[in-house]
Each structure stands twice: as C-alpha cells, then as structure tokens.
Short mmCIF file of C-alpha atoms in Angstrom, two decimals:
data_model
loop_
_atom_site.label_atom_id
_atom_site.label_comp_id
_atom_site.label_asym_id
_atom_site.label_seq_id
_atom_site.Cartn_x
_atom_site.Cartn_y
_atom_site.Cartn_z
CA MET W 1 118.67 61.68 124.52
CA SER W 2 121.48 59.90 122.72
CA ARG W 3 124.66 61.50 121.48
CA ILE W 4 124.21 62.09 117.72
CA ALA W 5 126.92 63.05 115.24
CA TYR W 6 126.16 64.80 111.96
CA TYR W 7 129.01 64.64 109.46
CA ASN W 8 129.97 65.06 105.79
CA GLY W 9 128.06 68.31 105.40
CA THR W 10 128.61 71.91 104.34
CA ILE W 11 127.84 73.59 107.65
CA TYR W 12 127.67 77.39 107.94
CA THR W 13 127.74 78.01 111.68
CA ALA W 14 127.17 81.82 111.88
CA ASP W 15 129.99 81.69 114.44
CA CYS W 16 132.77 84.07 113.37
CA ASN W 17 135.35 82.02 115.29
CA ASN W 18 134.48 78.79 113.48
CA PRO W 19 132.46 79.77 110.39
CA ILE W 20 132.47 76.66 108.18
CA VAL W 21 132.77 73.05 109.38
CA ASN W 22 131.71 69.64 108.16
CA ALA W 23 130.54 67.98 111.39
CA PHE W 24 128.93 68.55 114.77
CA VAL W 25 127.64 66.50 117.68
CA VAL W 26 124.38 66.97 119.60
CA ASP W 27 123.85 65.66 123.13
CA ASP W 28 120.90 66.40 125.41
CA GLY W 29 119.64 69.11 123.05
CA ARG W 30 122.93 71.00 122.79
CA PHE W 31 125.89 71.24 120.47
CA VAL W 32 128.77 69.54 122.29
CA TYR W 33 131.23 69.47 119.39
CA VAL W 34 131.53 71.59 116.22
CA GLY W 35 134.40 71.08 113.84
CA ALA W 36 136.11 68.57 111.59
CA GLU W 37 134.73 65.11 111.02
CA ASP W 38 137.70 63.38 112.63
CA GLY W 39 136.86 64.96 115.99
CA ILE W 40 133.35 63.65 116.52
CA GLY W 41 134.43 60.73 118.76
CA GLU W 42 132.15 57.96 120.02
CA CYS W 43 128.43 58.47 119.40
CA GLU W 44 125.34 56.29 119.69
CA GLU W 45 124.19 57.50 116.28
CA LYS W 46 125.94 58.99 113.25
CA ILE W 47 124.05 60.72 110.46
CA ASP W 48 125.71 61.18 107.07
CA LEU W 49 124.60 64.54 105.68
CA GLU W 50 125.76 63.41 102.23
CA GLY W 51 127.15 66.85 101.45
CA ARG W 52 123.95 68.71 102.23
CA CYS W 53 123.97 72.23 103.65
CA VAL W 54 123.27 72.96 107.32
CA ILE W 55 122.67 76.40 108.86
CA PRO W 56 121.50 77.60 112.29
CA GLY W 57 117.76 77.88 112.94
CA LEU W 58 116.37 81.10 111.47
CA ILE W 59 115.16 84.05 113.53
CA ASP W 60 112.34 86.24 112.20
CA SER W 61 113.31 89.53 113.84
CA HIS W 62 109.97 91.26 113.17
CA CYS W 63 106.85 89.30 112.32
CA HIS W 64 103.14 89.39 113.12
CA MET W 65 102.46 85.83 114.16
CA PHE W 66 99.38 86.73 116.18
CA ALA W 67 97.79 88.45 113.19
CA GLY W 68 97.34 84.90 111.95
CA VAL W 69 94.97 84.23 114.86
CA VAL W 70 92.54 86.91 113.66
CA SER W 71 93.07 85.86 110.05
CA ALA W 72 92.24 82.22 110.71
CA ALA W 73 89.39 82.86 113.14
CA SER W 74 87.69 85.38 110.84
CA ASN W 75 88.26 83.31 107.68
CA MET W 76 90.07 86.31 106.22
CA ILE W 77 89.81 86.65 102.45
CA PHE W 78 92.89 87.80 100.54
CA VAL W 79 92.31 90.02 97.52
CA GLU W 80 94.93 90.72 94.88
CA PRO W 81 96.98 93.88 95.55
CA ASP W 82 96.30 95.22 92.06
CA THR W 83 92.52 95.15 92.60
CA LYS W 84 90.99 98.44 91.44
CA PRO W 85 88.19 100.19 93.38
CA SER W 86 85.57 99.43 90.70
CA GLU W 87 86.43 95.70 90.92
CA LEU W 88 86.55 95.31 94.68
CA GLY W 89 82.96 94.31 95.56
CA GLU W 90 82.63 91.73 92.80
CA LYS W 91 86.04 90.26 93.57
CA ILE W 92 85.12 89.80 97.22
CA LEU W 93 81.85 88.14 96.17
CA ALA W 94 83.74 85.70 93.94
CA LEU W 95 86.29 84.90 96.65
CA LEU W 96 83.50 84.41 99.19
CA GLU W 97 82.05 81.65 97.04
CA GLU W 98 85.41 79.83 97.23
CA SER W 99 85.85 80.41 100.98
CA PRO W 100 82.46 80.93 102.65
CA VAL W 101 82.17 82.96 105.85
CA ALA W 102 79.38 82.33 108.37
CA ASP W 103 76.39 84.64 107.94
CA ASN W 104 76.82 86.07 111.44
CA GLN W 105 80.48 86.99 110.85
CA THR W 106 81.88 90.21 109.46
CA ILE W 107 83.59 89.68 106.10
CA VAL W 108 87.25 90.49 106.71
CA CYS W 109 89.61 90.93 103.77
CA MET W 110 93.18 92.04 103.21
CA GLY W 111 95.40 92.95 100.31
CA ILE W 112 94.32 96.16 98.56
CA GLU W 113 96.92 98.75 97.61
CA LEU W 114 95.52 102.21 98.22
CA PRO W 115 97.66 103.82 95.47
CA MET W 116 95.58 101.80 92.96
CA GLY W 117 92.83 104.45 93.18
CA ASP W 118 90.31 106.32 95.32
CA PHE W 119 88.73 103.56 97.40
CA CYS W 120 85.46 104.27 99.22
CA SER W 121 82.56 102.40 100.81
CA SER W 122 80.52 102.46 97.60
CA ASN W 123 83.08 100.11 96.04
CA ILE W 124 81.69 97.42 98.37
CA ASP W 125 78.12 98.56 99.09
CA SER W 126 76.58 97.38 95.82
CA ALA W 127 77.80 93.82 96.44
CA PHE W 128 77.20 93.86 100.22
CA PRO W 129 74.40 96.33 101.06
CA ASP W 130 73.41 94.70 104.38
CA ARG W 131 76.50 92.97 105.70
CA PRO W 132 79.59 94.56 107.34
CA VAL W 133 82.81 94.30 105.35
CA VAL W 134 86.32 95.34 106.43
CA VAL W 135 89.18 95.39 103.91
CA PHE W 136 92.71 95.94 105.25
CA ALA W 137 95.36 97.51 103.05
CA ASN W 138 98.24 95.14 102.41
CA ASP W 139 100.63 97.18 104.59
CA GLY W 140 98.28 97.03 107.61
CA HIS W 141 98.23 100.81 108.06
CA ALA W 142 94.82 101.56 106.53
CA LEU W 143 91.49 99.87 105.96
CA LEU W 144 88.23 100.32 104.08
CA LEU W 145 84.74 99.91 105.60
CA ASN W 146 81.49 99.54 103.75
CA SER W 147 78.46 101.58 104.84
CA THR W 148 77.01 98.78 107.00
CA ALA W 149 80.29 98.45 108.89
CA MET W 150 80.40 102.20 109.52
CA GLU W 151 76.82 102.13 110.79
CA GLU W 152 77.61 99.32 113.25
CA LEU W 153 80.66 101.22 114.52
CA GLY W 154 78.80 104.52 114.70
CA ILE W 155 81.22 106.26 112.36
CA ASN W 156 79.58 109.31 110.81
CA ARG W 157 80.24 112.98 110.05
CA ASP W 158 80.17 113.79 113.78
CA THR W 159 82.82 111.18 114.69
CA PRO W 160 86.04 112.97 115.66
CA ASP W 161 89.36 111.88 114.21
CA PRO W 162 91.84 110.52 116.79
CA SER W 163 94.39 113.05 115.47
CA LYS W 164 95.45 114.90 112.34
CA ASP W 165 97.79 111.98 111.66
CA SER W 166 95.19 109.20 111.98
CA TYR W 167 91.76 109.93 110.61
CA TYR W 168 88.61 109.01 108.70
CA VAL W 169 88.86 110.22 105.11
CA ARG W 170 85.89 112.49 104.33
CA ASP W 171 84.18 113.77 101.20
CA ASP W 172 83.49 117.41 100.39
CA ASN W 173 80.42 117.34 102.66
CA GLY W 174 82.40 116.05 105.64
CA ASP W 175 80.92 112.55 105.51
CA PRO W 176 83.34 109.61 106.02
CA THR W 177 84.11 107.74 102.79
CA GLY W 178 84.89 104.45 104.54
CA LEU W 179 88.67 104.81 104.27
CA VAL W 180 90.44 104.76 107.64
CA ILE W 181 94.06 105.90 107.82
CA GLU W 182 96.57 104.66 110.38
CA ILE W 183 96.37 102.54 113.50
CA PRO W 184 94.74 104.83 116.13
CA ALA W 185 91.67 105.34 113.93
CA MET W 186 91.68 101.66 112.95
CA ARG W 187 91.55 100.30 116.53
CA PRO W 188 87.76 100.65 117.05
CA CYS W 189 87.19 98.49 113.95
CA ALA W 190 88.31 95.46 115.97
CA LYS W 191 84.78 95.46 117.49
CA LEU W 192 83.50 94.06 114.19
CA ILE W 193 85.56 90.89 114.50
CA SER W 194 84.01 88.02 116.43
CA GLU W 195 85.46 86.96 119.77
CA ILE W 196 87.77 83.95 119.64
CA SER W 197 87.52 81.18 122.22
CA MET W 198 90.70 80.12 124.05
CA ASP W 199 90.46 76.63 122.57
CA ALA W 200 90.26 78.02 119.05
CA ARG W 201 93.04 80.48 119.80
CA SER W 202 95.31 77.73 121.10
CA ALA W 203 94.64 75.47 118.12
CA ILE W 204 95.44 78.28 115.68
CA ILE W 205 98.67 79.24 117.47
CA LYS W 206 99.85 75.62 117.44
CA GLU W 207 99.24 75.48 113.70
CA LEU W 208 101.02 78.78 113.15
CA ALA W 209 104.02 77.60 115.18
CA ARG W 210 104.28 74.45 113.06
CA ALA W 211 104.12 76.55 109.91
CA TYR W 212 106.99 78.74 111.12
CA THR W 213 109.17 75.73 111.86
CA SER W 214 108.41 74.28 108.42
CA LEU W 215 110.02 77.43 107.00
CA GLY W 216 113.08 76.96 109.21
CA TYR W 217 112.32 79.39 112.04
CA THR W 218 113.31 78.36 115.54
CA GLY W 219 112.74 81.84 116.96
CA VAL W 220 110.50 84.82 116.14
CA PHE W 221 109.85 88.31 117.45
CA GLU W 222 106.08 88.94 117.49
CA ALA W 223 105.98 92.68 116.89
CA SER W 224 102.46 93.63 117.96
CA SER W 225 101.34 91.26 120.69
CA ILE W 226 99.49 93.31 123.32
CA ASP W 227 98.16 96.87 123.06
CA SER W 228 95.97 96.98 126.20
CA GLU W 229 95.01 94.50 128.93
CA ASP W 230 94.05 92.00 126.21
CA CYS W 231 96.66 89.25 126.55
CA GLU W 232 94.76 86.12 125.49
CA ASN W 233 97.27 85.23 122.78
CA LEU W 234 100.13 85.42 125.27
CA VAL W 235 98.24 83.26 127.77
CA ALA W 236 97.51 80.65 125.08
CA LEU W 237 101.15 80.70 123.95
CA PHE W 238 102.38 80.24 127.52
CA ASP W 239 99.98 77.34 128.12
CA ILE W 240 101.12 75.65 124.91
CA ASP W 241 104.73 75.86 126.07
CA GLN W 242 103.81 74.50 129.51
CA GLU W 243 102.30 71.52 127.69
CA GLY W 244 105.61 70.99 125.88
CA GLU W 245 104.06 71.69 122.47
CA LEU W 246 105.79 74.91 121.40
CA PRO W 247 108.49 74.07 118.81
CA LEU W 248 110.24 77.46 118.73
CA ARG W 249 111.03 80.48 120.89
CA VAL W 250 108.61 83.40 120.68
CA SER W 251 109.59 86.83 121.96
CA THR W 252 106.42 88.89 122.35
CA SER W 253 105.91 92.64 122.60
CA PHE W 254 103.73 95.28 124.20
CA ASN W 255 102.51 97.84 121.66
CA TYR W 256 102.02 101.19 123.40
CA GLY W 257 99.83 103.50 121.33
CA GLY W 258 100.15 106.66 123.39
CA GLU W 259 98.12 108.25 126.18
CA ASP W 260 95.00 108.40 124.00
CA SER W 261 94.74 104.61 124.08
CA ILE W 262 95.88 103.77 127.64
CA GLU W 263 97.66 105.60 130.46
CA LEU W 264 101.38 104.85 130.41
CA GLU W 265 101.62 103.78 134.05
CA ASP W 266 98.70 101.40 133.57
CA PHE W 267 100.36 99.97 130.48
CA LEU W 268 103.66 99.46 132.29
CA GLN W 269 101.81 97.53 134.99
CA VAL W 270 100.30 95.28 132.30
CA MET W 271 103.80 94.70 130.90
CA GLU W 272 105.28 93.77 134.26
CA LYS W 273 102.35 91.55 135.20
CA CYS W 274 102.53 89.64 131.92
CA ARG W 275 106.30 89.22 132.16
CA ALA W 276 105.98 87.89 135.72
CA ASN W 277 103.14 85.47 134.94
CA TYR W 278 103.78 84.28 131.40
CA SER W 279 107.54 83.99 130.89
CA SER W 280 108.89 80.51 130.18
CA ALA W 281 111.73 78.73 128.40
CA ASN W 282 110.26 79.50 124.98
CA VAL W 283 107.98 82.48 125.69
CA LEU W 284 109.66 85.82 126.32
CA PRO W 285 107.30 88.81 126.87
CA ASN W 286 110.13 91.29 127.23
CA THR W 287 109.86 94.11 124.64
CA LEU W 288 108.15 97.49 124.37
CA LYS W 289 107.00 98.20 120.80
CA LEU W 290 106.41 101.78 119.65
CA ILE W 291 105.25 103.09 116.27
CA SER W 292 106.81 106.37 115.23
CA ASP W 293 105.15 106.85 111.83
CA GLY W 294 103.16 105.17 109.06
CA THR W 295 104.20 103.92 105.63
CA VAL W 296 105.29 105.38 102.32
CA GLU W 297 102.41 103.54 100.61
CA GLU W 298 99.85 105.56 102.62
CA GLN W 299 102.06 108.68 102.43
CA SER W 300 102.08 108.58 106.23
CA ALA W 301 105.78 107.81 106.78
CA LEU W 302 107.17 110.89 108.54
CA LEU W 303 109.49 112.99 106.32
CA PHE W 304 111.68 116.07 106.66
CA GLU W 305 110.56 117.29 103.23
CA PRO W 306 107.02 116.85 101.88
CA TYR W 307 105.83 114.11 99.56
CA CYS W 308 105.80 114.89 95.86
CA GLY W 309 102.39 115.82 94.44
CA ALA W 310 99.15 116.40 96.30
CA ALA W 311 98.60 114.93 99.75
CA PRO W 312 95.63 112.61 100.47
CA GLU W 313 93.59 115.54 101.85
CA GLY W 314 94.61 117.97 99.09
CA ASP W 315 97.40 119.69 101.03
CA ASN W 316 100.44 120.12 98.80
CA LYS W 317 102.72 119.95 101.83
CA ASN W 318 102.16 116.50 103.30
CA TYR W 319 105.00 115.46 105.61
CA GLY W 320 103.46 112.19 106.82
CA SER W 321 102.17 111.16 110.22
CA GLU W 322 103.48 111.04 113.77
CA ILE W 323 101.62 108.00 115.15
CA VAL W 324 102.88 108.25 118.75
CA LYS W 325 104.13 111.67 119.77
CA TYR W 326 107.86 112.05 120.29
CA ASP W 327 107.66 113.00 123.98
CA GLU W 328 105.31 110.10 124.72
CA MET W 329 107.59 107.64 122.93
CA LYS W 330 110.64 108.94 124.75
CA ARG W 331 109.04 108.67 128.20
CA ALA W 332 107.58 105.21 127.49
CA ALA W 333 110.94 103.96 126.20
CA GLU W 334 112.80 105.35 129.22
CA LEU W 335 110.45 103.87 131.82
CA ALA W 336 110.24 100.48 130.07
CA ALA W 337 114.02 100.30 129.73
CA ASP W 338 114.39 101.15 133.42
CA ARG W 339 112.24 98.10 134.16
CA GLY W 340 114.50 95.86 132.09
CA PHE W 341 112.48 95.69 128.87
CA SER W 342 113.93 95.85 125.36
CA VAL W 343 112.73 98.71 123.14
CA HIS W 344 111.71 98.18 119.50
CA ILE W 345 110.52 101.16 117.43
CA HIS W 346 108.89 101.23 113.98
CA ALA W 347 110.42 104.03 111.85
CA ILE W 348 110.15 104.31 108.06
CA GLY W 349 110.45 107.97 107.00
CA ASP W 350 113.71 109.89 107.45
CA LYS W 351 112.28 112.18 110.15
CA ALA W 352 110.88 109.20 112.05
CA VAL W 353 114.27 107.49 111.77
CA CYS W 354 115.98 110.61 113.14
CA ARG W 355 113.60 110.89 116.10
CA THR W 356 113.83 107.20 116.86
CA LEU W 357 117.62 107.23 116.86
CA ASP W 358 117.53 110.23 119.21
CA ILE W 359 115.30 108.30 121.64
CA LEU W 360 117.33 105.08 121.50
CA THR W 361 120.59 106.98 121.92
CA PHE W 362 119.13 108.91 124.86
CA LEU W 363 118.45 105.60 126.67
CA GLY W 364 122.18 104.83 126.92
CA ASP W 365 123.14 101.38 128.22
CA ILE W 366 120.09 99.31 129.09
CA LYS W 367 119.50 95.76 130.28
CA GLY W 368 117.52 94.84 127.17
CA THR W 369 118.23 95.62 123.52
CA LYS W 370 117.44 98.65 121.34
CA THR W 371 116.06 98.14 117.83
CA ILE W 372 114.93 100.46 115.06
CA ALA W 373 112.61 98.54 112.74
CA HIS W 374 112.05 98.90 108.98
CA ASN W 375 114.59 101.69 108.29
CA GLN W 376 113.35 102.62 104.84
CA LEU W 377 114.55 106.17 104.32
CA TYR W 378 117.82 107.59 105.64
CA ARG W 379 119.78 110.79 105.24
CA PRO W 380 123.60 110.60 105.59
CA GLU W 381 123.27 112.18 109.04
CA GLU W 382 121.19 109.30 110.35
CA ILE W 383 123.52 106.69 108.88
CA GLU W 384 126.35 108.30 110.81
CA LYS W 385 124.18 108.51 113.94
CA ILE W 386 123.35 104.78 114.03
CA ILE W 387 126.99 103.89 113.31
CA GLN W 388 128.17 106.07 116.18
CA ALA W 389 125.62 104.56 118.56
CA LYS W 390 127.08 101.04 118.13
CA ASP W 391 124.36 99.35 120.20
CA ILE W 392 121.20 99.80 118.10
CA PHE W 393 119.95 96.94 115.92
CA PHE W 394 119.01 97.86 112.33
CA GLN W 395 116.02 95.67 111.49
CA THR W 396 114.36 95.49 108.08
CA THR W 397 112.63 93.31 105.50
CA PRO W 398 114.94 92.77 102.49
CA HIS W 399 112.08 91.80 100.16
CA TRP W 400 111.09 95.49 100.08
CA ALA W 401 114.41 96.53 98.51
CA THR W 402 113.12 96.39 94.95
CA GLY W 403 112.16 98.90 92.28
CA ASP W 404 108.71 100.49 92.74
CA LYS W 405 107.21 103.18 90.52
CA HIS W 406 104.73 104.43 93.14
CA THR W 407 107.48 104.97 95.72
CA LEU W 408 109.55 106.81 93.11
CA SER W 409 106.59 109.06 92.30
CA VAL W 410 105.87 110.07 95.92
CA LEU W 411 109.47 110.37 97.14
CA GLY W 412 111.20 111.73 94.05
CA GLU W 413 114.45 110.46 92.56
CA ASP W 414 116.88 111.77 95.20
CA ARG W 415 115.08 110.21 98.17
CA TYR W 416 114.27 107.08 96.16
CA LYS W 417 118.01 106.39 96.05
CA MET W 418 118.34 106.69 99.84
CA GLN W 419 116.20 103.70 100.84
CA PHE W 420 117.24 100.70 102.93
CA PRO W 421 120.94 101.52 103.45
CA ILE W 422 121.67 97.99 104.67
CA ALA W 423 125.29 97.81 103.53
CA SER W 424 126.11 101.26 104.92
CA ALA W 425 124.85 100.18 108.34
CA LEU W 426 126.59 96.82 108.15
CA ASN W 427 129.91 98.27 106.97
CA GLY W 428 129.76 100.75 109.83
CA GLY W 429 129.61 97.93 112.37
CA VAL W 430 125.85 98.05 113.00
CA ALA W 431 124.15 94.72 113.74
CA VAL W 432 121.63 94.15 110.92
CA THR W 433 118.67 91.81 111.44
CA LEU W 434 116.16 90.66 108.82
CA GLY W 435 112.53 89.61 109.14
CA SER W 436 109.21 89.24 107.36
CA ASP W 437 106.93 91.94 108.85
CA SER W 438 104.07 89.54 108.15
CA CYS W 439 102.36 86.42 109.35
CA LEU W 440 103.59 83.71 107.02
CA GLU W 441 103.07 85.84 103.91
CA GLU W 442 104.19 83.58 101.09
CA GLU W 443 107.17 85.60 99.93
CA THR W 444 108.38 87.73 102.84
CA SER W 445 108.38 84.76 105.25
CA ASP W 446 110.78 82.90 102.95
CA ALA W 447 114.20 83.77 104.38
CA PHE W 448 116.03 82.37 101.36
CA LYS W 449 114.18 84.78 99.11
CA GLY W 450 115.08 87.41 101.70
CA ILE W 451 118.78 86.55 101.30
CA TYR W 452 118.25 86.79 97.53
CA TYR W 453 116.79 90.30 97.81
CA ALA W 454 119.45 91.42 100.29
CA CYS W 455 122.24 90.55 97.87
CA THR W 456 120.53 91.65 94.61
CA ARG W 457 118.06 94.42 95.61
CA GLY W 458 115.74 92.91 93.03
CA GLY W 459 118.27 93.07 90.20
CA SER W 460 117.78 89.74 88.46
CA SER W 461 115.80 88.23 85.63
CA LEU W 462 113.78 86.38 88.29
CA ILE W 463 112.20 89.66 89.37
CA GLU W 464 110.32 91.92 87.00
CA GLY W 465 111.29 95.57 87.01
CA GLN W 466 114.32 97.58 87.89
CA SER W 467 116.53 96.91 90.90
CA LEU W 468 116.48 99.41 93.74
CA PRO W 469 119.40 101.83 93.68
CA PRO W 470 122.03 102.21 94.88
CA LYS W 471 123.49 98.80 94.10
CA GLU W 472 126.22 99.46 96.69
CA GLU W 473 123.65 98.82 99.43
CA ALA W 474 123.48 95.12 98.52
CA ILE W 475 125.16 92.80 101.02
CA SER W 476 126.80 89.39 100.80
CA ARG W 477 124.92 86.13 101.27
CA MET W 478 126.97 85.34 104.35
CA ASP W 479 126.11 88.70 105.93
CA ALA W 480 122.43 88.11 105.14
CA LEU W 481 122.64 84.66 106.75
CA MET W 482 124.14 86.22 109.88
CA ALA W 483 121.29 88.75 109.91
CA TYR W 484 118.73 85.93 109.88
CA THR W 485 120.51 83.92 112.58
CA ILE W 486 123.01 85.13 115.18
CA ASN W 487 122.15 88.83 114.85
CA GLY W 488 118.44 88.06 115.19
CA ALA W 489 119.17 85.97 118.27
CA LYS W 490 121.15 88.84 119.80
CA GLN W 491 118.27 91.27 119.09
CA LEU W 492 116.02 88.95 121.10
CA SER W 493 118.63 88.77 123.91
CA LEU W 494 119.19 85.11 123.01
CA GLY W 495 122.67 85.28 121.50
CA ASP W 496 124.22 83.14 124.23
CA GLU W 497 121.56 80.45 123.75
CA THR W 498 120.91 80.18 120.01
CA GLY W 499 121.58 81.76 116.62
CA SER W 500 124.78 79.89 115.78
CA ILE W 501 126.09 76.36 115.66
CA THR W 502 128.44 76.75 118.60
CA GLU W 503 129.48 74.35 121.34
CA GLY W 504 127.26 74.80 124.39
CA LYS W 505 124.34 76.40 122.57
CA SER W 506 120.89 74.95 121.96
CA ALA W 507 120.95 72.58 118.98
CA ASP W 508 118.72 74.65 116.69
CA PHE W 509 119.60 73.96 113.06
CA LEU W 510 118.26 73.34 109.56
CA ILE W 511 119.15 70.91 106.82
CA ILE W 512 118.42 72.58 103.48
CA ASP W 513 118.59 71.49 99.85
CA ASN W 514 121.06 74.06 98.47
CA ASP W 515 124.42 75.49 99.42
CA ILE W 516 122.99 78.98 99.80
CA ILE W 517 126.38 80.68 99.84
CA ASN W 518 127.68 79.19 96.59
CA CYS W 519 124.64 78.10 94.56
CA SER W 520 123.23 80.09 91.64
CA LEU W 521 120.68 82.86 92.26
CA GLU W 522 118.00 80.67 90.71
CA GLU W 523 118.82 77.88 93.15
CA LEU W 524 118.93 80.30 96.09
CA TRP W 525 115.43 81.50 95.16
CA GLU W 526 114.13 77.92 95.14
CA THR W 527 115.84 76.74 98.36
CA ASN W 528 113.73 74.58 100.67
CA VAL W 529 114.01 73.39 104.26
CA LEU W 530 114.38 69.61 104.49
CA GLU W 531 114.51 69.37 108.29
CA THR W 532 114.15 71.80 111.21
CA HIS W 533 115.71 70.82 114.54
CA PHE W 534 114.86 72.68 117.77
CA ARG W 535 116.65 71.89 121.02
CA GLY W 536 118.12 68.85 119.29
CA LYS W 537 114.80 67.36 118.13
CA GLN W 538 113.37 67.40 114.62
CA VAL W 539 110.13 69.39 114.69
#
C-alpha cells in the first residue's frame, strides 16, 4: 500500500494531545504522521481535502446488528409507533400488500408502542384468523401474539409465567390476551420464526456490515449476540472476516438470562469455546451481557419508588421488573470477569442502576472493561457512586434525551428531571460512550443526530415538543464526538488500536460534509458521510 497524505482539512482527531490538525499520512493501513501540512514529507499520493472535515471512524457502543438477520430473513414489517390497537390488523394487512411474506412464514412485525392502548390478540385475529402473527414493541421488551400464534406455541391459561417480572398478560378469566412482557417470556416465541440457512445468514450480515460503514461506523458492540449454544451469527461473522470481507470491527456478546434459561457453568463454557474458536482481527467475542431490568415504556424498569398510576396488572404499587436476579448477575459477572471477559449490564431504572453499580464496583480491577448501559434514571447517590468508581463506562443513546409525555406521566415530575445525567457523569471524569441500541434504525443509528441530541436534549425547532430537563445535562459537541469515537473504542478494549487519529493507530477515519463542531444545528442534523476508511482503505 502506498504512502498517502491527506491535507488541507479540518481534522478532529479525538486525541487530547493533538486535538485539531490539518493533515495526516497513512502507510500500510496506519497513521504514520498527524499534524501540520508542512510535516507530511514525501508521499506517493497526496489528497487535497479542500477544507472538508475529517473525524475518526465511529464506534456504536451498543447496537443490535444481529437483530437485522432475523428482520431481513423474516421480511419483518414495520408498523408506525402511533398505531392504535383498533387499527393494528388492518395496518398489517395493508403493509403486507406492499411487502409480501411467503405463505409458510410467520408474519413478523415491529414498532407498536404499548402505551398507545390495551393491545390484545383480537386486534389481529379479525385480519389474520388462520395465520400466526408476532408484533414486537418498538423497545424490544414486549410483543403481541395473535390467537393462531398462541395456539402454535401452546400458550394458554395453564401456561406458567417465567416469573412475576416476565409474564403473559391475562384477562379476568386467567386466559392470556396475547401480550407478552419482557424477555424471558418472549424467548419461546422464537420458535415461530423460520430457520435461516448459513448462506442466507452470511449474505445478510455482509449487507448489514456495509450499511454500518456507510453511516461511518468502523466498530460496533453487538449487545445481544448469543444467549445459549446458538452461535450461528458469530460463526458466519468469523467466516466473513476470514474471507477478508468484513469492513469493520465487531465486538460480540454473550447474553446470560439467568439459571432458568441455561446453567451458568454451561454458559461460561460456551463463552470460552466461542472466544477460542471464533476470535479474529475484526471479530471479538469477549463480553458478558446481562439485563438488570426492563424499560420505562413497559413500566418494567426497576425503581426504588413505584410508578405513578395503576400498574399493568392493576397493582397500584408497581416497582418494575428484575429480569435477572441480583445474586445471579453478580456471580455471572464475577466468574466471567475472572476468565478475562468484559462485563456489560443493561440498567434503566434507578434501582437497577444502583444494583448494577454495586456489582461492577464489587468486581474491582478486571482484565476487560465494565459498562453500565442505557443509564436512564439516576438518583444523586448513584451519580456519586459511578464518579467514585472511575473505571465504569457510562453508555447511553442520546436520541432518547427528549421530552416525552408518557414518561412524565409514569415517572412524575421529580424523577422526570433526573434522566440521562450525561453531563454529570462526564464532568465527574466518567468515560461516556454513545450508541444506537438498534439495528440501523433510521434515526438512532445516525451519530450526527446523536451529537445533536446530546448537546440540545431535543431543545430546538427541528424537534417537536419540549426539551428534556435539566438543560445542564447537555454536553458539548466535542465531548459527544469523543463519546462516539475514542471512548467507544476504549469500552471495546480497542483504545490502543482505533478511536482516534493518532500516529501508530489503525487508519480508521471519515470524510464528512460539515464541520460538526462549528456548523449550525440545522447543518449538524443533516450531516452526511462522504467516505469511510477502515484500516487505510475506503470501504
């Protein structure tokens, strides 16, 4: 590979020792010079950036890339989030005409918002009386089945709930309504989705990888890769990299759902076997993923004080759900960390955040990294706890930091003002990382819109509705850029290899069409990637 100089640009390096330069040189896939234009020396090729902006390759610190495999293979239909229960069946029928699904396939949909009303199987049955239909809520923590789907799965009044925190919603007679709450109860529904061949799986993953690089990502953390011995996606990913066709780094995870799903020692053996057999230059199966609670949307995020109003089952004291029990999470985290794995824990409610911080602090110094993901609701005590820890990554999705009437109604005004304390964490020295929590969802996968939300909390004429208080939790554009680049790389244990435009590191960088630090908010919102370079090559 020839020595290539890039000059006459506005280059934000995400390197605190050399933050803004106008030139760099790439040789054999690495940055060999970063600095002023007069220092580039002799090069076989020189590329005039013509004043354009360059930043390091982006890192999505929490995404669901592999969810795209199921979505593509099942021809998933996306319904509008504001769809009401009475509209659901007819809307699916109309969408099915636009995107037909084979007669022998289950109809799989996603997008409903459960707070829009009391969803039940009858909302779908009239349109689909003889064909199974599964509709996922847009947060991925609940789903709706029609009667045919329940019959095929054998879900009836005698079917036990996995736990009080994950269950089949029932009517007054004890019969399931079709609504399934939280991941343990949702797992059996995977039987309705057709098996995917390895060739199809590989083709879809290649397409997904190209889509991520088109958005500027040169690294992602896949946050729900393996939850049993099923590791086909990891095998396909590894094979793609062995063929030299993977254009970004993918850190994968092992999602332990507690002893009810698989014995911990068996799961640890799966983790070690996969790490030994399927690690490569761009595939890193090195993280344990745990889920502490649910979401505020489903009123299943775990809280110290109850939700406002009646709970889903009529109990006026609903505190949310504990998805994996505290003791099981703690033991799994300890044993995985002892084996050199990173630990990444989903926590949204304030009680879940508190428990997660206790577990991650208990681990002490570990070989991998420690991350608390989502971080929606904090008390002052937990802000102080994560600041004192100093070695826990604070991961979240900035697009969520916007005004929302439903969240206000279920949390109440005081807690509503305590969400996503990004600036408090950052100002306390905590490493903040930002990601999409989706698979290429149009808005949350756009990191430039993420930077917009991080520095405005929705407070602009571009976004309808009120900004999310307090405004003091907004951060600077430069801090948001660091969260999407070098901090994300460090979370993935890749900080010495990528994440900044620094001499010696992999030449992962983007050329974009706006100076994202100094342009207007409108221009920031509309920013596009012109070129993505991975290991020195345009991909």
